[in-house]
Structures are given as structure tokens and as C-alpha cells.
Amino acid sequence: ELTLEVEIQLKPDGTLSPPPVVLTGGNSPLFMAASDSARRAVIRGQPYTMLKPEHYELWKDVVITFDPQFMAGN
């Protein structure tokens, strides 16, 4: 329940177009906390300047997987 998929849409300058959308469903307090945390992380990480403008068509729509096991180094 803590592994989340978040969809983001980016403008050519690497900033978010609409707010990020959590695609994974859930309604427990733990899920809600993880969902809010993932959205905040995406918002705080912008602008995504490491993305090459010439490849915009490849990265304008992205789904990111937030997996706590991966983030903990396991």
C-alpha cells in the first residue's frame, strides 16, 4: 500500500503543468500520508532542469513509482 505511482506532466522548462496525480488507490491513513509525501516531493523537486529540452516529447508525461523499499536502499 506504500508503493505509489504518480503521474506528472511537465512544461518545456521542466516545471509542472497541472499538479501531480497519484494513480494508485487507497484510503488508509498510511496511504494518505505516503500520497501527500509523494506529491510534495514532486512539487519541491521542480524545475527538473536535468531533462534535455530536445527530448521534451519523451519526458513531458511521466509516471514515477515511489517505492519505500527502494528509497531505503533495500
JSON list of N, CA and C in Angstrom, two decimals:
[
{"chain": "A", "resi": 1, "resn": "GLU", "atom": "N", "xyz": [0.82, -1.20, 0.00]},
{"chain": "A", "resi": 1, "resn": "GLU", "atom": "CA", "xyz": [0.00, 0.00, 0.00]},
{"chain": "A", "resi": 1, "resn": "GLU", "atom": "C", "xyz": [0.85, 1.26, 0.00]},
{"chain": "A", "resi": 2, "resn": "LEU", "atom": "N", "xyz": [2.14, 1.13, 0.25]},
{"chain": "A", "resi": 2, "resn": "LEU", "atom": "CA", "xyz": [3.00, 2.31, 0.27]},
{"chain": "A", "resi": 2, "resn": "LEU", "atom": "C", "xyz": [3.73, 2.54, -1.05]},
{"chain": "A", "resi": 3, "resn": "THR", "atom": "N", "xyz": [3.64, 1.60, -1.98]},
{"chain": "A", "resi": 3, "resn": "THR", "atom": "CA", "xyz": [4.23, 1.82, -3.29]},
{"chain": "A", "resi": 3, "resn": "THR", "atom": "C", "xyz": [3.21, 2.57, -4.13]},
{"chain": "A", "resi": 4, "resn": "LEU", "atom": "N", "xyz": [3.60, 3.75, -4.59]},
{"chain": "A", "resi": 4, "resn": "LEU", "atom": "CA", "xyz": [2.68, 4.64, -5.29]},
{"chain": "A", "resi": 4, "resn": "LEU", "atom": "C", "xyz": [3.17, 4.94, -6.69]},
{"chain": "A", "resi": 5, "resn": "GLU", "atom": "N", "xyz": [2.24, 5.13, -7.60]},
{"chain": "A", "resi": 5, "resn": "GLU", "atom": "CA", "xyz": [2.56, 5.65, -8.92]},
{"chain": "A", "resi": 5, "resn": "GLU", "atom": "C", "xyz": [1.98, 7.05, -9.02]},
{"chain": "A", "resi": 6, "resn": "VAL", "atom": "N", "xyz": [2.82, 7.99, -9.44]},
{"chain": "A", "resi": 6, "resn": "VAL", "atom": "CA", "xyz": [2.42, 9.39, -9.55]},
{"chain": "A", "resi": 6, "resn": "VAL", "atom": "C", "xyz": [2.66, 9.84, -10.98]},
{"chain": "A", "resi": 7, "resn": "GLU", "atom": "N", "xyz": [1.63, 10.38, -11.59]},
{"chain": "A", "resi": 7, "resn": "GLU", "atom": "CA", "xyz": [1.75, 10.91, -12.95]},
{"chain": "A", "resi": 7, "resn": "GLU", "atom": "C", "xyz": [2.05, 12.40, -12.89]},
{"chain": "A", "resi": 8, "resn": "ILE", "atom": "N", "xyz": [3.05, 12.80, -13.67]},
{"chain": "A", "resi": 8, "resn": "ILE", "atom": "CA", "xyz": [3.35, 14.22, -13.77]},
{"chain": "A", "resi": 8, "resn": "ILE", "atom": "C", "xyz": [3.39, 14.63, -15.24]},
{"chain": "A", "resi": 9, "resn": "GLN", "atom": "N", "xyz": [2.98, 15.84, -15.48]},
{"chain": "A", "resi": 9, "resn": "GLN", "atom": "CA", "xyz": [3.06, 16.44, -16.81]},
{"chain": "A", "resi": 9, "resn": "GLN", "atom": "C", "xyz": [3.89, 17.69, -16.67]},
{"chain": "A", "resi": 10, "resn": "LEU", "atom": "N", "xyz": [4.89, 17.79, -17.53]},
{"chain": "A", "resi": 10, "resn": "LEU", "atom": "CA", "xyz": [5.84, 18.89, -17.43]},
{"chain": "A", "resi": 10, "resn": "LEU", "atom": "C", "xyz": [5.77, 19.83, -18.63]},
{"chain": "A", "resi": 11, "resn": "LYS", "atom": "N", "xyz": [6.07, 21.09, -18.35]},
{"chain": "A", "resi": 11, "resn": "LYS", "atom": "CA", "xyz": [6.21, 22.08, -19.41]},
{"chain": "A", "resi": 11, "resn": "LYS", "atom": "C", "xyz": [7.65, 22.01, -19.93]},
{"chain": "A", "resi": 12, "resn": "PRO", "atom": "N", "xyz": [7.92, 22.59, -21.08]},
{"chain": "A", "resi": 12, "resn": "PRO", "atom": "CA", "xyz": [9.28, 22.54, -21.63]},
{"chain": "A", "resi": 12, "resn": "PRO", "atom": "C", "xyz": [10.37, 23.07, -20.70]},
{"chain": "A", "resi": 13, "resn": "ASP", "atom": "N", "xyz": [10.01, 23.96, -19.76]},
{"chain": "A", "resi": 13, "resn": "ASP", "atom": "CA", "xyz": [11.02, 24.48, -18.84]},
{"chain": "A", "resi": 13, "resn": "ASP", "atom": "C", "xyz": [11.27, 23.57, -17.64]},
{"chain": "A", "resi": 14, "resn": "GLY", "atom": "N", "xyz": [10.61, 22.40, -17.60]},
{"chain": "A", "resi": 14, "resn": "GLY", "atom": "CA", "xyz": [10.82, 21.44, -16.52]},
{"chain": "A", "resi": 14, "resn": "GLY", "atom": "C", "xyz": [9.95, 21.67, -15.30]},
{"chain": "A", "resi": 15, "resn": "THR", "atom": "N", "xyz": [9.01, 22.59, -15.36]},
{"chain": "A", "resi": 15, "resn": "THR", "atom": "CA", "xyz": [8.07, 22.81, -14.25]},
{"chain": "A", "resi": 15, "resn": "THR", "atom": "C", "xyz": [6.80, 22.03, -14.52]},
{"chain": "A", "resi": 16, "resn": "LEU", "atom": "N", "xyz": [6.06, 21.77, -13.45]},
{"chain": "A", "resi": 16, "resn": "LEU", "atom": "CA", "xyz": [4.82, 21.02, -13.57]},
{"chain": "A", "resi": 16, "resn": "LEU", "atom": "C", "xyz": [3.77, 21.84, -14.31]},
{"chain": "A", "resi": 17, "resn": "SER", "atom": "N", "xyz": [3.01, 21.14, -15.14]},
{"chain": "A", "resi": 17, "resn": "SER", "atom": "CA", "xyz": [1.90, 21.80, -15.82]},
{"chain": "A", "resi": 17, "resn": "SER", "atom": "C", "xyz": [0.69, 21.76, -14.90]},
{"chain": "A", "resi": 18, "resn": "PRO", "atom": "N", "xyz": [-0.03, 20.63, -14.77]},
{"chain": "A", "resi": 18, "resn": "PRO", "atom": "CA", "xyz": [-1.01, 20.54, -13.68]},
{"chain": "A", "resi": 18, "resn": "PRO", "atom": "C", "xyz": [-0.33, 19.93, -12.45]},
{"chain": "A", "resi": 19, "resn": "PRO", "atom": "N", "xyz": [-0.99, 19.94, -11.31]},
{"chain": "A", "resi": 19, "resn": "PRO", "atom": "CA", "xyz": [-0.41, 19.28, -10.13]},
{"chain": "A", "resi": 19, "resn": "PRO", "atom": "C", "xyz": [-0.24, 17.77, -10.37]},
{"chain": "A", "resi": 20, "resn": "PRO", "atom": "N", "xyz": [0.68, 17.13, -9.65]},
{"chain": "A", "resi": 20, "resn": "PRO", "atom": "CA", "xyz": [0.87, 15.68, -9.81]},
{"chain": "A", "resi": 20, "resn": "PRO", "atom": "C", "xyz": [-0.38, 14.92, -9.39]},
{"chain": "A", "resi": 21, "resn": "VAL", "atom": "N", "xyz": [-0.61, 13.76, -10.02]},
{"chain": "A", "resi": 21, "resn": "VAL", "atom": "CA", "xyz": [-1.78, 12.93, -9.74]},
{"chain": "A", "resi": 21, "resn": "VAL", "atom": "C", "xyz": [-1.30, 11.56, -9.27]},
{"chain": "A", "resi": 22, "resn": "VAL", "atom": "N", "xyz": [-1.77, 11.14, -8.10]},
{"chain": "A", "resi": 22, "resn": "VAL", "atom": "CA", "xyz": [-1.46, 9.80, -7.60]},
{"chain": "A", "resi": 22, "resn": "VAL", "atom": "C", "xyz": [-2.40, 8.82, -8.29]},
{"chain": "A", "resi": 23, "resn": "LEU", "atom": "N", "xyz": [-1.84, 7.86, -9.02]},
{"chain": "A", "resi": 23, "resn": "LEU", "atom": "CA", "xyz": [-2.63, 6.89, -9.77]},
{"chain": "A", "resi": 23, "resn": "LEU", "atom": "C", "xyz": [-3.02, 5.69, -8.92]},
{"chain": "A", "resi": 24, "resn": "THR", "atom": "N", "xyz": [-2.27, 5.42, -7.88]},
{"chain": "A", "resi": 24, "resn": "THR", "atom": "CA", "xyz": [-2.51, 4.28, -7.01]},
{"chain": "A", "resi": 24, "resn": "THR", "atom": "C", "xyz": [-3.65, 4.63, -6.06]},
{"chain": "A", "resi": 25, "resn": "GLY", "atom": "N", "xyz": [-4.52, 3.66, -5.80]},
{"chain": "A", "resi": 25, "resn": "GLY", "atom": "CA", "xyz": [-5.65, 3.91, -4.92]},
{"chain": "A", "resi": 25, "resn": "GLY", "atom": "C", "xyz": [-5.41, 3.41, -3.51]},
{"chain": "A", "resi": 26, "resn": "GLY", "atom": "N", "xyz": [-6.11, 4.01, -2.58]},
{"chain": "A", "resi": 26, "resn": "GLY", "atom": "CA", "xyz": [-6.04, 3.61, -1.18]},
{"chain": "A", "resi": 26, "resn": "GLY", "atom": "C", "xyz": [-6.71, 4.65, -0.33]},
{"chain": "A", "resi": 27, "resn": "ASN", "atom": "N", "xyz": [-7.07, 4.28, 0.89]},
{"chain": "A", "resi": 27, "resn": "ASN", "atom": "CA", "xyz": [-7.73, 5.25, 1.76]},
{"chain": "A", "resi": 27, "resn": "ASN", "atom": "C", "xyz": [-7.31, 5.15, 3.22]},
{"chain": "A", "resi": 28, "resn": "SER", "atom": "N", "xyz": [-6.32, 4.34, 3.51]},
{"chain": "A", "resi": 28, "resn": "SER", "atom": "CA", "xyz": [-5.86, 4.23, 4.89]},
{"chain": "A", "resi": 28, "resn": "SER", "atom": "C", "xyz": [-5.06, 5.48, 5.25]},
{"chain": "A", "resi": 29, "resn": "PRO", "atom": "N", "xyz": [-4.92, 5.77, 6.53]},
{"chain": "A", "resi": 29, "resn": "PRO", "atom": "CA", "xyz": [-4.11, 6.91, 6.94]},
{"chain": "A", "resi": 29, "resn": "PRO", "atom": "C", "xyz": [-2.66, 6.81, 6.45]},
{"chain": "A", "resi": 30, "resn": "LEU", "atom": "N", "xyz": [-2.11, 5.60, 6.44]},
{"chain": "A", "resi": 30, "resn": "LEU", "atom": "CA", "xyz": [-0.74, 5.40, 5.97]},
{"chain": "A", "resi": 30, "resn": "LEU", "atom": "C", "xyz": [-0.63, 5.71, 4.47]},
{"chain": "A", "resi": 31, "resn": "PHE", "atom": "N", "xyz": [-1.61, 5.26, 3.69]},
{"chain": "A", "resi": 31, "resn": "PHE", "atom": "CA", "xyz": [-1.62, 5.56, 2.26]},
{"chain": "A", "resi": 31, "resn": "PHE", "atom": "C", "xyz": [-1.74, 7.06, 2.05]},
{"chain": "A", "resi": 32, "resn": "MET", "atom": "N", "xyz": [-2.62, 7.72, 2.76]},
{"chain": "A", "resi": 32, "resn": "MET", "atom": "CA", "xyz": [-2.83, 9.15, 2.59]},
{"chain": "A", "resi": 32, "resn": "MET", "atom": "C", "xyz": [-1.55, 9.93, 2.91]},
{"chain": "A", "resi": 33, "resn": "ALA", "atom": "N", "xyz": [-0.85, 9.51, 3.95]},
{"chain": "A", "resi": 33, "resn": "ALA", "atom": "CA", "xyz": [0.41, 10.18, 4.30]},
{"chain": "A", "resi": 33, "resn": "ALA", "atom": "C", "xyz": [1.46, 9.97, 3.21]},
{"chain": "A", "resi": 34, "resn": "ALA", "atom": "N", "xyz": [1.56, 8.74, 2.69]},
{"chain": "A", "resi": 34, "resn": "ALA", "atom": "CA", "xyz": [2.52, 8.45, 1.63]},
{"chain": "A", "resi": 34, "resn": "ALA", "atom": "C", "xyz": [2.16, 9.21, 0.36]},
{"chain": "A", "resi": 35, "resn": "SER", "atom": "N", "xyz": [0.88, 9.29, 0.05]},
{"chain": "A", "resi": 35, "resn": "SER", "atom": "CA", "xyz": [0.41, 10.00, -1.14]},
{"chain": "A", "resi": 35, "resn": "SER", "atom": "C", "xyz": [0.74, 11.49, -1.05]},
{"chain": "A", "resi": 36, "resn": "ASP", "atom": "N", "xyz": [0.46, 12.10, 0.09]},
{"chain": "A", "resi": 36, "resn": "ASP", "atom": "CA", "xyz": [0.78, 13.51, 0.28]},
{"chain": "A", "resi": 36, "resn": "ASP", "atom": "C", "xyz": [2.28, 13.76, 0.19]},
{"chain": "A", "resi": 37, "resn": "SER", "atom": "N", "xyz": [3.05, 12.86, 0.77]},
{"chain": "A", "resi": 37, "resn": "SER", "atom": "CA", "xyz": [4.51, 12.99, 0.74]},
{"chain": "A", "resi": 37, "resn": "SER", "atom": "C", "xyz": [5.05, 12.90, -0.69]},
{"chain": "A", "resi": 38, "resn": "ALA", "atom": "N", "xyz": [4.53, 11.97, -1.47]},
{"chain": "A", "resi": 38, "resn": "ALA", "atom": "CA", "xyz": [4.97, 11.81, -2.86]},
{"chain": "A", "resi": 38, "resn": "ALA", "atom": "C", "xyz": [4.63, 13.06, -3.68]},
{"chain": "A", "resi": 39, "resn": "ARG", "atom": "N", "xyz": [3.43, 13.58, -3.50]},
{"chain": "A", "resi": 39, "resn": "ARG", "atom": "CA", "xyz": [3.05, 14.80, -4.24]},
{"chain": "A", "resi": 39, "resn": "ARG", "atom": "C", "xyz": [3.95, 15.98, -3.86]},
{"chain": "A", "resi": 40, "resn": "ARG", "atom": "N", "xyz": [4.21, 16.13, -2.56]},
{"chain": "A", "resi": 40, "resn": "ARG", "atom": "CA", "xyz": [5.09, 17.22, -2.11]},
{"chain": "A", "resi": 40, "resn": "ARG", "atom": "C", "xyz": [6.50, 17.07, -2.69]},
{"chain": "A", "resi": 41, "resn": "ALA", "atom": "N", "xyz": [7.01, 15.86, -2.73]},
{"chain": "A", "resi": 41, "resn": "ALA", "atom": "CA", "xyz": [8.36, 15.61, -3.26]},
{"chain": "A", "resi": 41, "resn": "ALA", "atom": "C", "xyz": [8.44, 16.02, -4.72]},
{"chain": "A", "resi": 42, "resn": "VAL", "atom": "N", "xyz": [7.42, 15.69, -5.50]},
{"chain": "A", "resi": 42, "resn": "VAL", "atom": "CA", "xyz": [7.42, 16.04, -6.92]},
{"chain": "A", "resi": 42, "resn": "VAL", "atom": "C", "xyz": [7.36, 17.56, -7.09]},
{"chain": "A", "resi": 43, "resn": "ILE", "atom": "N", "xyz": [6.53, 18.20, -6.30]},
{"chain": "A", "resi": 43, "resn": "ILE", "atom": "CA", "xyz": [6.38, 19.66, -6.40]},
{"chain": "A", "resi": 43, "resn": "ILE", "atom": "C", "xyz": [7.67, 20.36, -5.98]},
{"chain": "A", "resi": 44, "resn": "ARG", "atom": "N", "xyz": [8.28, 19.91, -4.90]},
{"chain": "A", "resi": 44, "resn": "ARG", "atom": "CA", "xyz": [9.50, 20.54, -4.40]},
{"chain": "A", "resi": 44, "resn": "ARG", "atom": "C", "xyz": [10.70, 20.29, -5.30]},
{"chain": "A", "resi": 45, "resn": "GLY", "atom": "N", "xyz": [10.66, 19.23, -6.09]},
{"chain": "A", "resi": 45, "resn": "GLY", "atom": "CA", "xyz": [11.78, 18.89, -6.96]},
{"chain": "A", "resi": 45, "resn": "GLY", "atom": "C", "xyz": [11.88, 19.71, -8.23]},
{"chain": "A", "resi": 46, "resn": "GLN", "atom": "N", "xyz": [10.84, 20.45, -8.53]},
{"chain": "A", "resi": 46, "resn": "GLN", "atom": "CA", "xyz": [10.87, 21.24, -9.77]},
{"chain": "A", "resi": 46, "resn": "GLN", "atom": "C", "xyz": [11.66, 22.51, -9.61]},
{"chain": "A", "resi": 47, "resn": "PRO", "atom": "N", "xyz": [12.20, 23.06, -10.65]},
{"chain": "A", "resi": 47, "resn": "PRO", "atom": "CA", "xyz": [12.13, 22.59, -12.03]},
{"chain": "A", "resi": 47, "resn": "PRO", "atom": "C", "xyz": [13.11, 21.44, -12.27]},
{"chain": "A", "resi": 48, "resn": "TYR", "atom": "N", "xyz": [12.73, 20.55, -13.15]},
{"chain": "A", "resi": 48, "resn": "TYR", "atom": "CA", "xyz": [13.54, 19.40, -13.50]},
{"chain": "A", "resi": 48, "resn": "TYR", "atom": "C", "xyz": [14.47, 19.79, -14.65]},
{"chain": "A", "resi": 49, "resn": "THR", "atom": "N", "xyz": [15.53, 20.47, -14.30]},
{"chain": "A", "resi": 49, "resn": "THR", "atom": "CA", "xyz": [16.44, 21.03, -15.30]},
{"chain": "A", "resi": 49, "resn": "THR", "atom": "C", "xyz": [17.41, 20.01, -15.88]},
{"chain": "A", "resi": 50, "resn": "MET", "atom": "N", "xyz": [17.43, 18.79, -15.33]},
{"chain": "A", "resi": 50, "resn": "MET", "atom": "CA", "xyz": [18.33, 17.78, -15.87]},
{"chain": "A", "resi": 50, "resn": "MET", "atom": "C", "xyz": [17.79, 17.15, -17.15]},
{"chain": "A", "resi": 51, "resn": "LEU", "atom": "N", "xyz": [16.55, 17.48, -17.50]},
{"chain": "A", "resi": 51, "resn": "LEU", "atom": "CA", "xyz": [15.93, 16.93, -18.70]},
{"chain": "A", "resi": 51, "resn": "LEU", "atom": "C", "xyz": [16.30, 17.78, -19.91]},
{"chain": "A", "resi": 52, "resn": "LYS", "atom": "N", "xyz": [16.70, 17.12, -20.96]},
{"chain": "A", "resi": 52, "resn": "LYS", "atom": "CA", "xyz": [17.16, 17.84, -22.16]},
{"chain": "A", "resi": 52, "resn": "LYS", "atom": "C", "xyz": [15.97, 18.34, -22.96]},
{"chain": "A", "resi": 53, "resn": "PRO", "atom": "N", "xyz": [15.93, 19.64, -23.24]},
{"chain": "A", "resi": 53, "resn": "PRO", "atom": "CA", "xyz": [14.81, 20.22, -23.99]},
{"chain": "A", "resi": 53, "resn": "PRO", "atom": "C", "xyz": [14.56, 19.55, -25.34]},
{"chain": "A", "resi": 54, "resn": "GLU", "atom": "N", "xyz": [15.61, 19.09, -25.99]},
{"chain": "A", "resi": 54, "resn": "GLU", "atom": "CA", "xyz": [15.42, 18.47, -27.30]},
{"chain": "A", "resi": 54, "resn": "GLU", "atom": "C", "xyz": [14.70, 17.13, -27.23]},
{"chain": "A", "resi": 55, "resn": "HIS", "atom": "N", "xyz": [14.57, 16.57, -26.02]},
{"chain": "A", "resi": 55, "resn": "HIS", "atom": "CA", "xyz": [13.85, 15.30, -25.83]},
{"chain": "A", "resi": 55, "resn": "HIS", "atom": "C", "xyz": [12.51, 15.51, -25.13]},
{"chain": "A", "resi": 56, "resn": "TYR", "atom": "N", "xyz": [11.98, 16.71, -25.20]},
{"chain": "A", "resi": 56, "resn": "TYR", "atom": "CA", "xyz": [10.73, 17.05, -24.49]},
{"chain": "A", "resi": 56, "resn": "TYR", "atom": "C", "xyz": [9.60, 16.06, -24.74]},
{"chain": "A", "resi": 57, "resn": "GLU", "atom": "N", "xyz": [9.44, 15.60, -25.97]},
{"chain": "A", "resi": 57, "resn": "GLU", "atom": "CA", "xyz": [8.35, 14.67, -26.28]},
{"chain": "A", "resi": 57, "resn": "GLU", "atom": "C", "xyz": [8.47, 13.37, -25.48]},
{"chain": "A", "resi": 58, "resn": "LEU", "atom": "N", "xyz": [9.67, 13.01, -25.06]},
{"chain": "A", "resi": 58, "resn": "LEU", "atom": "CA", "xyz": [9.89, 11.78, -24.29]},
{"chain": "A", "resi": 58, "resn": "LEU", "atom": "C", "xyz": [9.57, 11.96, -22.81]},
{"chain": "A", "resi": 59, "resn": "TRP", "atom": "N", "xyz": [9.73, 13.17, -22.27]},
{"chain": "A", "resi": 59, "resn": "TRP", "atom": "CA", "xyz": [9.56, 13.36, -20.83]},
{"chain": "A", "resi": 59, "resn": "TRP", "atom": "C", "xyz": [8.44, 14.31, -20.44]},
{"chain": "A", "resi": 60, "resn": "LYS", "atom": "N", "xyz": [7.62, 14.73, -21.35]},
{"chain": "A", "resi": 60, "resn": "LYS", "atom": "CA", "xyz": [6.55, 15.68, -20.98]},
{"chain": "A", "resi": 60, "resn": "LYS", "atom": "C", "xyz": [5.48, 15.02, -20.12]},
{"chain": "A", "resi": 61, "resn": "ASP", "atom": "N", "xyz": [5.25, 13.71, -20.29]},
{"chain": "A", "resi": 61, "resn": "ASP", "atom": "CA", "xyz": [4.32, 12.94, -19.46]},
{"chain": "A", "resi": 61, "resn": "ASP", "atom": "C", "xyz": [5.09, 11.77, -18.85]},
{"chain": "A", "resi": 62, "resn": "VAL", "atom": "N", "xyz": [5.15, 11.73, -17.53]},
{"chain": "A", "resi": 62, "resn": "VAL", "atom": "CA", "xyz": [5.96, 10.73, -16.85]},
{"chain": "A", "resi": 62, "resn": "VAL", "atom": "C", "xyz": [5.16, 10.13, -15.69]},
{"chain": "A", "resi": 63, "resn": "VAL", "atom": "N", "xyz": [5.31, 8.82, -15.49]},
{"chain": "A", "resi": 63, "resn": "VAL", "atom": "CA", "xyz": [4.77, 8.16, -14.31]},
{"chain": "A", "resi": 63, "resn": "VAL", "atom": "C", "xyz": [5.95, 7.72, -13.46]},
{"chain": "A", "resi": 64, "resn": "ILE", "atom": "N", "xyz": [5.96, 8.19, -12.22]},
{"chain": "A", "resi": 64, "resn": "ILE", "atom": "CA", "xyz": [7.05, 7.89, -11.28]},
{"chain": "A", "resi": 64, "resn": "ILE", "atom": "C", "xyz": [6.54, 6.90, -10.25]},
{"chain": "A", "resi": 65, "resn": "THR", "atom": "N", "xyz": [7.33, 5.88, -9.95]},
{"chain": "A", "resi": 65, "resn": "THR", "atom": "CA", "xyz": [6.98, 4.93, -8.90]},
{"chain": "A", "resi": 65, "resn": "THR", "atom": "C", "xyz": [7.76, 5.27, -7.64]},
{"chain": "A", "resi": 66, "resn": "PHE", "atom": "N", "xyz": [7.03, 5.51, -6.57]},
{"chain": "A", "resi": 66, "resn": "PHE", "atom": "CA", "xyz": [7.63, 5.74, -5.26]},
{"chain": "A", "resi": 66, "resn": "PHE", "atom": "C", "xyz": [7.51, 4.44, -4.49]},
{"chain": "A", "resi": 67, "resn": "ASP", "atom": "N", "xyz": [8.65, 3.79, -4.23]},
{"chain": "A", "resi": 67, "resn": "ASP", "atom": "CA", "xyz": [8.68, 2.51, -3.52]},
{"chain": "A", "resi": 67, "resn": "ASP", "atom": "C", "xyz": [9.56, 2.68, -2.29]},
{"chain": "A", "resi": 68, "resn": "PRO", "atom": "N", "xyz": [8.99, 2.58, -1.09]},
{"chain": "A", "resi": 68, "resn": "PRO", "atom": "CA", "xyz": [9.78, 2.80, 0.12]},
{"chain": "A", "resi": 68, "resn": "PRO", "atom": "C", "xyz": [10.94, 1.82, 0.28]},
{"chain": "A", "resi": 69, "resn": "GLN", "atom": "N", "xyz": [10.83, 0.62, -0.24]},
{"chain": "A", "resi": 69, "resn": "GLN", "atom": "CA", "xyz": [11.94, -0.34, -0.16]},
{"chain": "A", "resi": 69, "resn": "GLN", "atom": "C", "xyz": [13.13, 0.16, -0.96]},
{"chain": "A", "resi": 70, "resn": "PHE", "atom": "N", "xyz": [12.87, 0.73, -2.13]},
{"chain": "A", "resi": 70, "resn": "PHE", "atom": "CA", "xyz": [13.94, 1.24, -2.97]},
{"chain": "A", "resi": 70, "resn": "PHE", "atom": "C", "xyz": [14.58, 2.48, -2.33]},
{"chain": "A", "resi": 71, "resn": "MET", "atom": "N", "xyz": [13.74, 3.32, -1.75]},
{"chain": "A", "resi": 71, "resn": "MET", "atom": "CA", "xyz": [14.26, 4.55, -1.12]},
{"chain": "A", "resi": 71, "resn": "MET", "atom": "C", "xyz": [15.07, 4.26, 0.12]},
{"chain": "A", "resi": 72, "resn": "ALA", "atom": "N", "xyz": [14.82, 3.13, 0.77]},
{"chain": "A", "resi": 72, "resn": "ALA", "atom": "CA", "xyz": [15.57, 2.77, 1.97]},
{"chain": "A", "resi": 72, "resn": "ALA", "atom": "C", "xyz": [16.87, 2.05, 1.63]},
{"chain": "A", "resi": 73, "resn": "GLY", "atom": "N", "xyz": [17.10, 1.78, 0.37]},
{"chain": "A", "resi": 73, "resn": "GLY", "atom": "CA", "xyz": [18.34, 1.13, -0.05]},
{"chain": "A", "resi": 73, "resn": "GLY", "atom": "C", "xyz": [18.30, -0.37, 0.02]},
{"chain": "A", "resi": 74, "resn": "ASN", "atom": "N", "xyz": [17.11, -0.97, 0.13]},
{"chain": "A", "resi": 74, "resn": "ASN", "atom": "CA", "xyz": [16.98, -2.44, 0.18]},
{"chain": "A", "resi": 74, "resn": "ASN", "atom": "C", "xyz": [16.87, -3.04, -1.18]}
]
